[in-house]
C-alpha positions as semicolon CSV with decimal commas, in nm:
position;residue;x (nm);y (nm);z (nm)
1;X;15,946;17,653;9,343
2;X;15,820;17,476;9,024
3;X;15,996;17,150;9,118
4;X;15,830;17,132;9,461
5;X;15,479;17,174;9,311
6;X;15,526;16,912;9,037
7;X;15,621;16,630;9,273
8;X;15,280;16,607;9,453
9;X;15,096;16,619;9,120
10;X;15,299;16,329;8,987
11;X;15,222;16,127;9,300
12;X;14,846;16,181;9,261
13;X;14,856;16,091;8,892
14;X;15,048;15,772;8,963
15;X;14,795;15,668;9,226
16;X;14,504;15,726;8,985
17;X;14,670;15,529;8,709
18;X;14,740;15,234;8,940
19;X;14,378;15,234;9,059
20;X;14,242;15,226;8,704
21;X;14,468;14,938;8,603
22;X;14,378;14,717;8,910
23;X;14,166;14,404;8,835
24;X;13,815;14,376;8,995
25;X;13,781;14,142;9,294
26;X;13,648;13,797;9,187
27;X;13,294;13,704;9,294
28;X;13,243;13,390;9,509
29;X;13,084;13,084;9,347
30;X;12,726;12,991;9,431
31;X;12,730;12,718;9,696
32;X;12,487;12,428;9,648
33;X;12,374;12,144;9,866
34;X;12,394;11,803;9,704
35;X;12,304;11,440;9,764
36;X;12,485;11,139;9,625
37;X;12,291;10,898;9,404
38;X;12,300;10,551;9,555
39;X;12,120;10,247;9,423
40;X;12,056;9,986;9,692
41;X;11,842;9,676;9,732
42;X;11,644;9,794;10,034
43;X;11,273;9,717;10,002
44;X;11,035;10,000;9,928
45;X;10,789;10,074;10,205
46;X;10,439;10,216;10,231
47;X;10,256;10,326;10,544
48;X;9,887;10,278;10,613
49;X;9,697;10,413;10,910
50;X;9,407;10,223;11,060
51;X;9,257;10,109;11,388
52;X;9,241;9,801;11,607
53;X;8,912;9,616;11,586
54;X;8,784;9,284;11,711
55;X;8,754;9,001;11,464
56;X;8,426;8,896;11,624
57;X;8,192;9,182;11,719
58;X;7,820;9,113;11,760
59;X;7,541;9,370;11,740
60;X;7,276;9,244;11,980
61;X;6,905;9,329;11,992
62;X;6,589;9,229;12,176
63;X;6,393;8,961;11,992
64;X;6,074;9,137;12,099
65;X;5,979;9,503;12,124
66;X;5,889;9,699;12,434
67;X;5,982;9,958;12,691
68;X;6,324;9,928;12,859
69;X;6,292;9,905;13,239
70;X;6,652;9,811;13,323
71;X;6,998;9,862;13,171
72;X;7,288;9,661;13,313
73;X;7,590;9,758;13,100
74;X;7,797;10,060;12,997
75;X;8,049;10,113;12,717
76;X;8,384;9,959;12,806
77;X;8,236;9,713;13,053
78;X;8,342;9,350;13,024
79;X;8,065;9,092;13,021
80;X;8,049;8,715;13,039
81;X;7,836;8,498;12,815
82;X;7,482;8,490;12,951
83;X;7,514;8,810;13,155
84;X;7,203;9,032;13,158
85;X;7,236;9,338;12,935
86;X;6,887;9,486;12,958
87;X;6,528;9,406;13,054
88;X;6,197;9,507;12,893
89;X;5,859;9,557;13,057
90;X;5,709;9,204;13,049
91;X;5,352;9,278;13,163
92;X;5,193;9,221;12,822
93;X;5,399;8,908;12,763
94;X;5,290;8,758;13,095
95;X;4,927;8,821;12,999
96;X;4,992;8,652;12,663
97;X;5,132;8,348;12,845
98;X;4,828;8,333;13,074
99;X;4,589;8,361;12,779
100;X;4,772;8,088;12,590
101;X;4,759;7,863;12,896
102;X;4,381;7,901;12,922
103;X;4,340;7,832;12,552
104;X;4,541;7,515;12,597
105;X;4,327;7,402;12,887
106;X;4,010;7,455;12,680
107;X;4,153;7,265;12,384
108;X;4,265;6,979;12,606
109;X;3,914;6,959;12,759
110;X;3,758;6,935;12,413
111;X;4,008;6,669;12,316
112;X;3,923;6,461;12,625
113;X;3,551;6,499;12,551
114;X;3,597;6,387;12,193
115;X;3,799;6,087;12,309
116;X;3,525;5,987;12,554
117;X;3,258;6,016;12,285
118;X;3,453;5,791;12,055
119;X;3,505;5,531;12,327
120;X;3,129;5,518;12,401
121;X;3,051;5,476;12,032
122;X;3,300;5,190;12,016
123;X;3,105;5,010;12,290
124;X;2,775;5,059;12,106
125;X;2,910;4,929;11,777
126;X;2,893;4,575;11,912
127;X;2,515;4,553;11,890
128;X;2,503;4,754;11,564
129;X;2,327;5,058;11,708
130;X;2,591;5,303;11,570
131;X;2,597;5,388;11,204
132;X;2,926;5,396;11,015
133;X;2,888;5,771;10,951
134;X;2,854;5,846;11,324
135;X;3,160;5,638;11,393
136;X;3,362;5,829;11,131
137;X;3,246;6,162;11,276
138;X;3,354;6,058;11,624
139;X;3,699;5,952;11,505
140;X;3,743;6,273;11,303
141;X;3,632;6,489;11,598
142;X;3,880;6,316;11,826
143;X;4,169;6,376;11,584
144;X;4,068;6,738;11,528
145;X;4,042;6,824;11,896
146;X;4,369;6,646;11,973
147;X;4,549;6,844;11,698
148;X;4,395;7,169;11,826
149;X;4,523;7,091;12,177
150;X;4,873;7,030;12,041
151;X;4,862;7,360;11,848
152;X;4,758;7,547;12,163
153;X;5,049;7,384;12,347
154;X;5,289;7,522;12,084
155;X;5,130;7,868;12,117
156;X;5,184;7,856;12,491
157;X;5,549;7,758;12,433
158;X;5,595;8,053;12,194
159;X;5,437;8,290;12,444
160;X;5,673;8,169;12,715
161;X;5,970;8,214;12,481
162;X;5,868;8,572;12,404
163;X;5,842;8,633;12,776
164;X;6,202;8,516;12,815
165;X;6,311;8,737;12,525
166;X;6,227;9,045;12,734
167;X;6,562;8,982;12,905
168;X;6,862;9,039;12,674
169;X;7,174;8,839;12,760
170;X;7,529;8,856;12,623
171;X;7,587;8,604;12,345
172;X;7,964;8,585;12,408
173;X;8,240;8,692;12,642
174;X;8,374;9,035;12,552
175;X;8,365;9,407;12,608
176;X;8,080;9,645;12,530
177;X;8,188;9,878;12,248
178;X;7,854;10,047;12,169
179;X;7,534;10,114;12,364
180;X;7,226;10,267;12,203
181;X;6,947;10,233;12,461
182;X;6,838;10,384;12,791
183;X;6,581;10,309;13,059
184;X;6,238;10,430;12,945
185;X;6,319;10,398;12,577
186;X;6,085;10,194;12,357
187;X;6,283;9,967;12,128
188;X;6,162;9,772;11,827
189;X;6,204;9,403;11,772
190;X;6,546;9,336;11,619
191;X;6,673;9,693;11,670
192;X;7,052;9,678;11,747
193;X;7,110;9,837;12,085
194;X;7,450;9,709;12,201
195;X;7,772;9,574;12,049
196;X;7,990;9,317;12,225
197;X;8,341;9,259;12,091
198;X;8,560;8,959;12,163
199;X;8,898;9,087;12,285
200;X;9,068;8,754;12,227
201;X;9,134;8,807;11,853
202;X;9,216;9,171;11,777
203;X;9,292;9,281;11,421
204;X;9,425;9,591;11,251
205;X;9,198;9,729;10,981
206;X;9,334;9,954;10,704
207;X;9,209;10,077;10,366
208;X;9,426;10,008;10,060
209;X;9,407;10,224;9,743
210;X;9,336;10,042;9,420
211;X;9,675;10,124;9,263
212;X;9,856;9,968;9,564
213;X;9,650;9,652;9,571
214;X;9,877;9,421;9,370
215;X;10,190;9,518;9,562
216;X;10,006;9,502;9,895
217;X;9,915;9,136;9,844
218;X;10,279;9,035;9,783
219;X;10,429;9,231;10,073
220;X;10,546;9,174;10,428
221;X;10,385;9,371;10,709
222;X;10,482;9,522;11,042
223;X;10,261;9,726;11,271
224;X;10,285;9,955;11,571
225;X;10,039;10,142;11,790
226;X;10,032;10,518;11,836
227;X;10,071;10,467;12,211
228;X;10,399;10,274;12,160
229;X;10,543;10,360;11,815
230;X;10,882;10,208;11,896
231;X;10,732;9,863;11,959
232;X;10,675;9,701;11,620
233;X;10,540;9,352;11,565
234;X;10,478;9,123;11,270
235;X;10,127;9,099;11,127
236;X;9,983;8,880;10,853
237;X;9,706;8,951;10,606
238;X;9,393;8,759;10,708
239;X;9,131;8,911;10,482
240;X;9,124;9,150;10,187
241;X;8,791;9,274;10,061
242;X;8,720;9,164;9,701
243;X;8,516;9,479;9,636
244;X;8,605;9,848;9,677
245;X;8,406;10,069;9,910
246;X;8,148;10,275;9,723
247;X;8,254;10,612;9,869
248;X;8,632;10,587;9,916
249;X;8,706;10,336;9,635
250;X;8,953;10,161;9,866
251;X;8,977;9,797;9,968
252;X;8,938;9,700;10,333
253;X;9,226;9,484;10,464
254;X;9,227;9,304;10,799
255;X;9,562;9,195;10,945
256;X;9,618;8,990;11,259
257;X;9,932;8,961;11,476
258;X;10,161;8,680;11,364
259;X;10,185;8,572;11,728
260;X;9,882;8,621;11,957
261;X;9,904;8,943;12,157
262;X;9,666;9,179;12,333
263;X;9,582;9,502;12,151
264;X;9,369;9,787;12,281
265;X;9,046;9,796;12,082
266;X;8,997;10,125;11,898
267;X;9,366;10,220;11,919
268;X;9,529;10,394;11,623
269;X;9,769;10,166;11,438
270;X;10,030;10,211;11,166
271;X;10,104;9,931;10,921
272;X;10,441;9,945;10,744
273;X;10,434;9,746;10,421
274;X;10,768;9,634;10,279
275;X;10,712;9,593;9,907
276;X;10,936;9,365;9,699
277;X;11,225;9,537;9,521
278;X;11,148;9,589;9,154
279;X;11,366;9,474;8,866
280;X;11,479;9,834;8,808
281;X;11,672;9,964;9,114
282;X;11,582;10,309;9,239
283;X;11,773;10,570;9,434
284;X;11,624;10,775;9,717
285;X;11,677;11,150;9,685
286;X;11,508;11,450;9,849
287;X;11,189;11,559;9,676
288;X;11,327;11,915;9,658
289;X;11,579;11,794;9,398
290;X;11,309;11,721;9,139
291;X;11,250;11,979;8,864
292;X;11,118;11,956;8,507
293;X;11,274;11,948;8,163
294;X;11,021;11,989;7,881
295;X;10,745;11,851;8,101
296;X;10,947;11,552;8,218
297;X;11,095;11,504;8,568
298;X;11,464;11,592;8,586
299;X;11,745;11,672;8,831
300;X;12,050;11,900;8,825
301;X;12,371;11,692;8,840
302;X;12,701;11,847;8,951
303;X;13,004;11,722;8,753
304;X;13,325;11,781;8,949
305;X;13,594;11,992;8,789
306;X;13,922;11,820;8,875
307;X;14,023;11,785;9,237
308;X;13,883;12,123;9,343
309;X;13,551;12,132;9,533
310;X;13,373;12,294;9,241
311;X;13,162;12,157;8,959
312;X;12,947;12,232;8,658
313;X;12,575;12,161;8,669
314;X;12,388;11,973;8,399
315;X;12,017;11,888;8,367
316;X;11,937;11,514;8,338
317;X;11,598;11,350;8,295
318;X;11,500;11,083;8,551
319;X;11,230;10,820;8,594
320;X;11,018;10,852;8,907
321;X;10,914;10,522;9,072
322;X;10,740;10,646;9,384
323;X;10,722;10,893;9,669
324;X;10,789;10,870;10,043
325;X;10,674;11,182;10,226
326;X;10,965;11,423;10,150
327;X;11,164;11,174;9,942
328;X;11,130;11,038;9,590
329;X;11,249;10,716;9,422
330;X;11,423;10,778;9,090
331;X;11,647;10,607;8,838
332;X;11,858;10,743;8,555
333;X;12,165;10,924;8,693
334;X;12,474;10,703;8,732
335;X;12,553;10,587;9,084
336;X;12,785;10,826;9,267
337;X;12,666;11,140;9,090
338;X;12,579;11,445;9,299
339;X;12,235;11,601;9,252
340;X;12,143;11,952;9,365
341;X;11,886;11,938;9,647
342;X;11,818;12,308;9,708
343;X;11,779;12,613;9,486
344;X;11,714;12,411;9,170
345;X;11,516;12,703;9,023
346;X;11,836;12,912;9,015
347;X;12,044;12,661;8,820
348;X;12,139;12,688;8,453
349;X;12,326;12,450;8,221
350;X;12,703;12,497;8,247
351;X;12,686;12,704;8,567
352;X;12,995;12,667;8,789
353;X;12,904;12,604;9,152
354;X;13,085;12,530;9,475
355;X;12,994;12,232;9,686
356;X;12,847;12,323;10,024
357;X;13,113;12,424;10,276
358;X;13,374;12,530;10,016
359;X;13,236;12,861;9,888
360;X;13,463;13,068;10,114
361;X;13,780;12,914;9,970
362;X;13,678;12,896;9,603
363;X;13,656;13,200;9,377
364;X;13,550;13,244;9,018
365;X;13,834;13,295;8,775
366;X;13,797;13,608;8,557
367;X;13,682;13,530;8,207
368;X;13,906;13,624;7,912
369;X;13,802;13,928;7,721
């Protein structure tokens, strides 16, 4: 009886002892995503967004003021040089022409009378019946009336010109881009009311920040339109403003296609600027890899441990040369090193990690006690 009871107790005790002496299951290593540091000679690029504008765009205005009685154009309409854009009420200008004509007729009549008086005095001078002072007065009166007639002729010409100015005509071939007048509106002399752009020489206009100015001048340029982003074409810098805009503090740049081509005015354009490669090569890594070490930019580098897909992380300072959306240009780490691109806030010096895709097969070895 005692022997049969002791055997189960011994079995339970043996099981407990074996459970206490078993080692704990190892924890899996933290998997990290990495990117290899590669230094290449590819040019650095910047992108600028602008619009297509005409090189020659004229703001036109009536050379006289008045009430608009006719409008002949709309925005987007193509016009030829000399085409009628708008007409003003010309009633007052016709009256001015008529008044100037009558003034001219009166001045011409006085000039003819003065000429006749002088000719009669010339005939009387033969017998000495005309004094020298009367002769001088006759000659002076003739010159004065003749000059007055010529002045009235010029006034009539000016009045006729102002009558013609009541009709506004296109100064060049092009397309109407702006219209600021309607029938019945009273416009002032010289007030811009319409813009006509020449479609023959389109340009892309962008604004360049001051810190990019030096590199922008020494770059090569390509452009594309938002309507066809896959179709890029070469452009050349035609004009760069020597003075920054007062509000934006940027410099206006105008670029034209290297080979003539039609561009839709007002279209959104993207200019890709390939900057020259600097003397110090830079590697492109994801911006998520950048962290800080004592206020300086740094990255976590994974040093491989033998042939196994594991490594030890180390913090290395880097020099930042520029940014590209979600990428950053750096130098410092040797070429071929692996930098951590995700979870950099969870790294610590000397931490053992598994490269992405190997965490299931790699386990942490128990540390010696």
